[in-house]
Amino acid sequence: MQLTHFTDLGLRVLMYLTDEPRATPVTIGEIAERFAVSRNHLVKVVHFMSQQGWLVTTRGKGGGLALARAANLYPLGQVIRQLEGVTELIDCAEPPCQLRGSCQLKGMLDEALQAFFSALDRYTLADAVRTPTSQAIAILHRMSPRALS
């Protein structure tokens, strides 16, 4: 299974926001610049995550993004499950499969998908940003915009 670009960006945003609070808020533009990704795509990701209650967003001058709760309260399996929007790997009904009702494959794939998410639920966002990752995030926060070009 390969995660979507949407999920990848969502995880990067969450990880970036785990750094210590700072004087100036983190903005979508800053994150887009740091990770060299499309600002427009990032807006969609941030909007989705704010709807999930994962982010607090403030508009206008001096506005920005922050995690809505502590990093240890974001189970990775649940986060990825929501970002991916995947409930099953295959849909035997569309297009209709001639093996439907007799095939064992769908059950196996459903079990594997559940095991994938269950394994990730043993970890949180806090686990994902432990050292050395936290050090790399801190360095990204301190980089000047020109240093990224």
PDB file of N, CA, C and O in Angstrom, residues 13-51:
ATOM      1  N   VAL A  13       2.876  18.309   7.950  1.00  0.00           N
ATOM      2  CA  VAL A  13       2.346  19.478   8.657  1.00  0.00           C
ATOM      3  C   VAL A  13       2.273  19.193  10.149  1.00  0.00           C
ATOM      4  O   VAL A  13       2.742  19.991  10.974  1.00  0.00           O
ATOM      5  N   LEU A  14       1.685  18.066  10.512  1.00  0.00           N
ATOM      6  CA  LEU A  14       1.573  17.726  11.929  1.00  0.00           C
ATOM      7  C   LEU A  14       2.948  17.654  12.591  1.00  0.00           C
ATOM      8  O   LEU A  14       3.150  18.186  13.689  1.00  0.00           O
ATOM      9  N   MET A  15       3.890  17.024  11.926  1.00  0.00           N
ATOM     10  CA  MET A  15       5.234  16.895  12.487  1.00  0.00           C
ATOM     11  C   MET A  15       5.888  18.273  12.640  1.00  0.00           C
ATOM     12  O   MET A  15       6.500  18.566  13.668  1.00  0.00           O
ATOM     13  N   TYR A  16       5.753  19.116  11.632  1.00  0.00           N
ATOM     14  CA  TYR A  16       6.358  20.453  11.672  1.00  0.00           C
ATOM     15  C   TYR A  16       5.804  21.272  12.832  1.00  0.00           C
ATOM     16  O   TYR A  16       6.525  22.041  13.464  1.00  0.00           O
ATOM     17  N   LEU A  17       4.525  21.082  13.126  1.00  0.00           N
ATOM     18  CA  LEU A  17       3.879  21.863  14.179  1.00  0.00           C
ATOM     19  C   LEU A  17       4.199  21.368  15.587  1.00  0.00           C
ATOM     20  O   LEU A  17       3.785  21.994  16.559  1.00  0.00           O
ATOM     21  N   THR A  18       4.949  20.287  15.699  1.00  0.00           N
ATOM     22  CA  THR A  18       5.315  19.788  17.034  1.00  0.00           C
ATOM     23  C   THR A  18       6.456  20.568  17.660  1.00  0.00           C
ATOM     24  O   THR A  18       6.712  20.426  18.853  1.00  0.00           O
ATOM     25  N   ASP A  19       7.147  21.389  16.875  1.00  0.00           N
ATOM     26  CA  ASP A  19       8.264  22.158  17.432  1.00  0.00           C
ATOM     27  C   ASP A  19       7.758  23.104  18.508  1.00  0.00           C
ATOM     28  O   ASP A  19       6.578  23.447  18.563  1.00  0.00           O
ATOM     29  N   GLU A  20       8.653  23.536  19.360  1.00  0.00           N
ATOM     30  CA  GLU A  20       8.309  24.441  20.465  1.00  0.00           C
ATOM     31  C   GLU A  20       7.575  25.677  19.962  1.00  0.00           C
ATOM     32  O   GLU A  20       7.859  26.171  18.878  1.00  0.00           O
ATOM     33  N   PRO A  21       6.641  26.205  20.752  1.00  0.00           N
ATOM     34  CA  PRO A  21       5.958  27.450  20.362  1.00  0.00           C
ATOM     35  C   PRO A  21       6.978  28.563  20.112  1.00  0.00           C
ATOM     36  O   PRO A  21       8.033  28.597  20.734  1.00  0.00           O
ATOM     37  N   ARG A  22       6.643  29.463  19.208  1.00  0.00           N
ATOM     38  CA  ARG A  22       7.561  30.538  18.870  1.00  0.00           C
ATOM     39  C   ARG A  22       6.826  31.863  18.814  1.00  0.00           C
ATOM     40  O   ARG A  22       5.603  31.891  18.887  1.00  0.00           O
ATOM     41  N   ALA A  23       7.576  32.922  18.675  1.00  0.00           N
ATOM     42  CA  ALA A  23       7.003  34.273  18.695  1.00  0.00           C
ATOM     43  C   ALA A  23       6.085  34.518  17.501  1.00  0.00           C
ATOM     44  O   ALA A  23       5.042  35.140  17.641  1.00  0.00           O
ATOM     45  N   THR A  24       6.486  34.029  16.320  1.00  0.00           N
ATOM     46  CA  THR A  24       5.653  34.216  15.138  1.00  0.00           C
ATOM     47  C   THR A  24       4.960  32.901  14.801  1.00  0.00           C
ATOM     48  O   THR A  24       5.589  31.844  14.849  1.00  0.00           O
ATOM     49  N   PRO A  25       3.679  32.966  14.461  1.00  0.00           N
ATOM     50  CA  PRO A  25       2.950  31.734  14.154  1.00  0.00           C
ATOM     51  C   PRO A  25       3.454  31.057  12.882  1.00  0.00           C
ATOM     52  O   PRO A  25       3.986  31.716  11.985  1.00  0.00           O
ATOM     53  N   VAL A  26       3.273  29.756  12.821  1.00  0.00           N
ATOM     54  CA  VAL A  26       3.599  28.989  11.623  1.00  0.00           C
ATOM     55  C   VAL A  26       2.491  29.226  10.603  1.00  0.00           C
ATOM     56  O   VAL A  26       1.309  29.170  10.940  1.00  0.00           O
ATOM     57  N   THR A  27       2.875  29.493   9.358  1.00  0.00           N
ATOM     58  CA  THR A  27       1.894  29.730   8.298  1.00  0.00           C
ATOM     59  C   THR A  27       1.956  28.624   7.249  1.00  0.00           C
ATOM     60  O   THR A  27       2.955  27.898   7.147  1.00  0.00           O
ATOM     61  N   ILE A  28       0.909  28.543   6.460  1.00  0.00           N
ATOM     62  CA  ILE A  28       0.884  27.584   5.355  1.00  0.00           C
ATOM     63  C   ILE A  28       2.007  27.903   4.376  1.00  0.00           C
ATOM     64  O   ILE A  28       2.690  26.995   3.893  1.00  0.00           O
ATOM     65  N   GLY A  29       2.219  29.179   4.100  1.00  0.00           N
ATOM     66  CA  GLY A  29       3.291  29.574   3.191  1.00  0.00           C
ATOM     67  C   GLY A  29       4.654  29.104   3.672  1.00  0.00           C
ATOM     68  O   GLY A  29       5.480  28.650   2.885  1.00  0.00           O
ATOM     69  N   GLU A  30       4.891  29.228   4.967  1.00  0.00           N
ATOM     70  CA  GLU A  30       6.168  28.782   5.534  1.00  0.00           C
ATOM     71  C   GLU A  30       6.347  27.273   5.349  1.00  0.00           C
ATOM     72  O   GLU A  30       7.412  26.808   4.928  1.00  0.00           O
ATOM     73  N   ILE A  31       5.316  26.510   5.659  1.00  0.00           N
ATOM     74  CA  ILE A  31       5.417  25.052   5.529  1.00  0.00           C
ATOM     75  C   ILE A  31       5.612  24.671   4.067  1.00  0.00           C
ATOM     76  O   ILE A  31       6.440  23.805   3.750  1.00  0.00           O
ATOM     77  N   ALA A  32       4.872  25.317   3.167  1.00  0.00           N
ATOM     78  CA  ALA A  32       5.020  25.031   1.738  1.00  0.00           C
ATOM     79  C   ALA A  32       6.454  25.289   1.288  1.00  0.00           C
ATOM     80  O   ALA A  32       7.038  24.497   0.544  1.00  0.00           O
ATOM     81  N   GLU A  33       7.017  26.372   1.773  1.00  0.00           N
ATOM     82  CA  GLU A  33       8.395  26.718   1.418  1.00  0.00           C
ATOM     83  C   GLU A  33       9.390  25.713   2.000  1.00  0.00           C
ATOM     84  O   GLU A  33      10.302  25.255   1.312  1.00  0.00           O
ATOM     85  N   ARG A  34       9.234  25.376   3.265  1.00  0.00           N
ATOM     86  CA  ARG A  34      10.177  24.468   3.928  1.00  0.00           C
ATOM     87  C   ARG A  34      10.212  23.089   3.276  1.00  0.00           C
ATOM     88  O   ARG A  34      11.249  22.457   3.180  1.00  0.00           O
ATOM     89  N   PHE A  35       9.034  22.618   2.836  1.00  0.00           N
ATOM     90  CA  PHE A  35       8.960  21.282   2.255  1.00  0.00           C
ATOM     91  C   PHE A  35       8.910  21.297   0.729  1.00  0.00           C
ATOM     92  O   PHE A  35       8.785  20.245   0.107  1.00  0.00           O
ATOM     93  N   ALA A  36       9.011  22.494   0.139  1.00  0.00           N
ATOM     94  CA  ALA A  36       9.009  22.650  -1.324  1.00  0.00           C
ATOM     95  C   ALA A  36       7.797  21.951  -1.948  1.00  0.00           C
ATOM     96  O   ALA A  36       7.932  21.111  -2.840  1.00  0.00           O
ATOM     97  N   VAL A  37       6.612  22.303  -1.444  1.00  0.00           N
ATOM     98  CA  VAL A  37       5.368  21.727  -1.943  1.00  0.00           C
ATOM     99  C   VAL A  37       4.413  22.850  -2.346  1.00  0.00           C
ATOM    100  O   VAL A  37       4.582  24.001  -1.957  1.00  0.00           O
ATOM    101  N   SER A  38       3.398  22.487  -3.087  1.00  0.00           N
ATOM    102  CA  SER A  38       2.401  23.446  -3.549  1.00  0.00           C
ATOM    103  C   SER A  38       1.605  24.037  -2.383  1.00  0.00           C
ATOM    104  O   SER A  38       1.035  23.304  -1.573  1.00  0.00           O
ATOM    105  N   ARG A  39       1.579  25.352  -2.332  1.00  0.00           N
ATOM    106  CA  ARG A  39       0.813  26.043  -1.290  1.00  0.00           C
ATOM    107  C   ARG A  39      -0.671  25.728  -1.439  1.00  0.00           C
ATOM    108  O   ARG A  39      -1.370  25.509  -0.461  1.00  0.00           O
ATOM    109  N   ASN A  40      -1.159  25.702  -2.686  1.00  0.00           N
ATOM    110  CA  ASN A  40      -2.576  25.432  -2.933  1.00  0.00           C
ATOM    111  C   ASN A  40      -2.985  24.045  -2.431  1.00  0.00           C
ATOM    112  O   ASN A  40      -4.053  23.883  -1.852  1.00  0.00           O
ATOM    113  N   HIS A  41      -2.141  23.065  -2.681  1.00  0.00           N
ATOM    114  CA  HIS A  41      -2.445  21.711  -2.204  1.00  0.00           C
ATOM    115  C   HIS A  41      -2.401  21.675  -0.676  1.00  0.00           C
ATOM    116  O   HIS A  41      -3.241  21.047  -0.038  1.00  0.00           O
ATOM    117  N   LEU A  42      -1.445  22.363  -0.111  1.00  0.00           N
ATOM    118  CA  LEU A  42      -1.307  22.414   1.345  1.00  0.00           C
ATOM    119  C   LEU A  42      -2.520  23.068   2.008  1.00  0.00           C
ATOM    120  O   LEU A  42      -2.942  22.647   3.089  1.00  0.00           O
ATOM    121  N   VAL A  43      -3.104  24.064   1.353  1.00  0.00           N
ATOM    122  CA  VAL A  43      -4.313  24.718   1.881  1.00  0.00           C
ATOM    123  C   VAL A  43      -5.425  23.674   2.044  1.00  0.00           C
ATOM    124  O   VAL A  43      -6.124  23.644   3.065  1.00  0.00           O
ATOM    125  N   LYS A  44      -5.588  22.798   1.068  1.00  0.00           N
ATOM    126  CA  LYS A  44      -6.622  21.755   1.137  1.00  0.00           C
ATOM    127  C   LYS A  44      -6.351  20.787   2.290  1.00  0.00           C
ATOM    128  O   LYS A  44      -7.268  20.391   3.010  1.00  0.00           O
ATOM    129  N   VAL A  45      -5.096  20.422   2.452  1.00  0.00           N
ATOM    130  CA  VAL A  45      -4.722  19.501   3.530  1.00  0.00           C
ATOM    131  C   VAL A  45      -4.992  20.144   4.891  1.00  0.00           C
ATOM    132  O   VAL A  45      -5.599  19.525   5.769  1.00  0.00           O
ATOM    133  N   VAL A  46      -4.552  21.369   5.065  1.00  0.00           N
ATOM    134  CA  VAL A  46      -4.741  22.079   6.337  1.00  0.00           C
ATOM    135  C   VAL A  46      -6.227  22.272   6.627  1.00  0.00           C
ATOM    136  O   VAL A  46      -6.675  22.092   7.765  1.00  0.00           O
ATOM    137  N   HIS A  47      -6.996  22.603   5.613  1.00  0.00           N
ATOM    138  CA  HIS A  47      -8.441  22.769   5.794  1.00  0.00           C
ATOM    139  C   HIS A  47      -9.069  21.462   6.300  1.00  0.00           C
ATOM    140  O   HIS A  47      -9.852  21.466   7.254  1.00  0.00           O
ATOM    141  N   PHE A  48      -8.718  20.356   5.663  1.00  0.00           N
ATOM    142  CA  PHE A  48      -9.239  19.052   6.081  1.00  0.00           C
ATOM    143  C   PHE A  48      -8.859  18.757   7.534  1.00  0.00           C
ATOM    144  O   PHE A  48      -9.696  18.343   8.334  1.00  0.00           O
ATOM    145  N   MET A  49      -7.591  18.989   7.868  1.00  0.00           N
ATOM    146  CA  MET A  49      -7.131  18.680   9.226  1.00  0.00           C
ATOM    147  C   MET A  49      -7.770  19.595  10.263  1.00  0.00           C
ATOM    148  O   MET A  49      -8.038  19.162  11.384  1.00  0.00           O
ATOM    149  N   SER A  50      -8.047  20.825   9.910  1.00  0.00           N
ATOM    150  CA  SER A  50      -8.719  21.714  10.859  1.00  0.00           C
ATOM    151  C   SER A  50     -10.167  21.262  11.056  1.00  0.00           C
ATOM    152  O   SER A  50     -10.697  21.335  12.168  1.00  0.00           O
ATOM    153  N   GLN A  51     -10.798  20.741  10.003  1.00  0.00           N
ATOM    154  CA  GLN A  51     -12.155  20.201  10.133  1.00  0.00           C
ATOM    155  C   GLN A  51     -12.184  18.970  11.044  1.00  0.00           C
ATOM    156  O   GLN A  51     -13.191  18.717  11.702  1.00  0.00           O
TER     157      GLN A  51
END
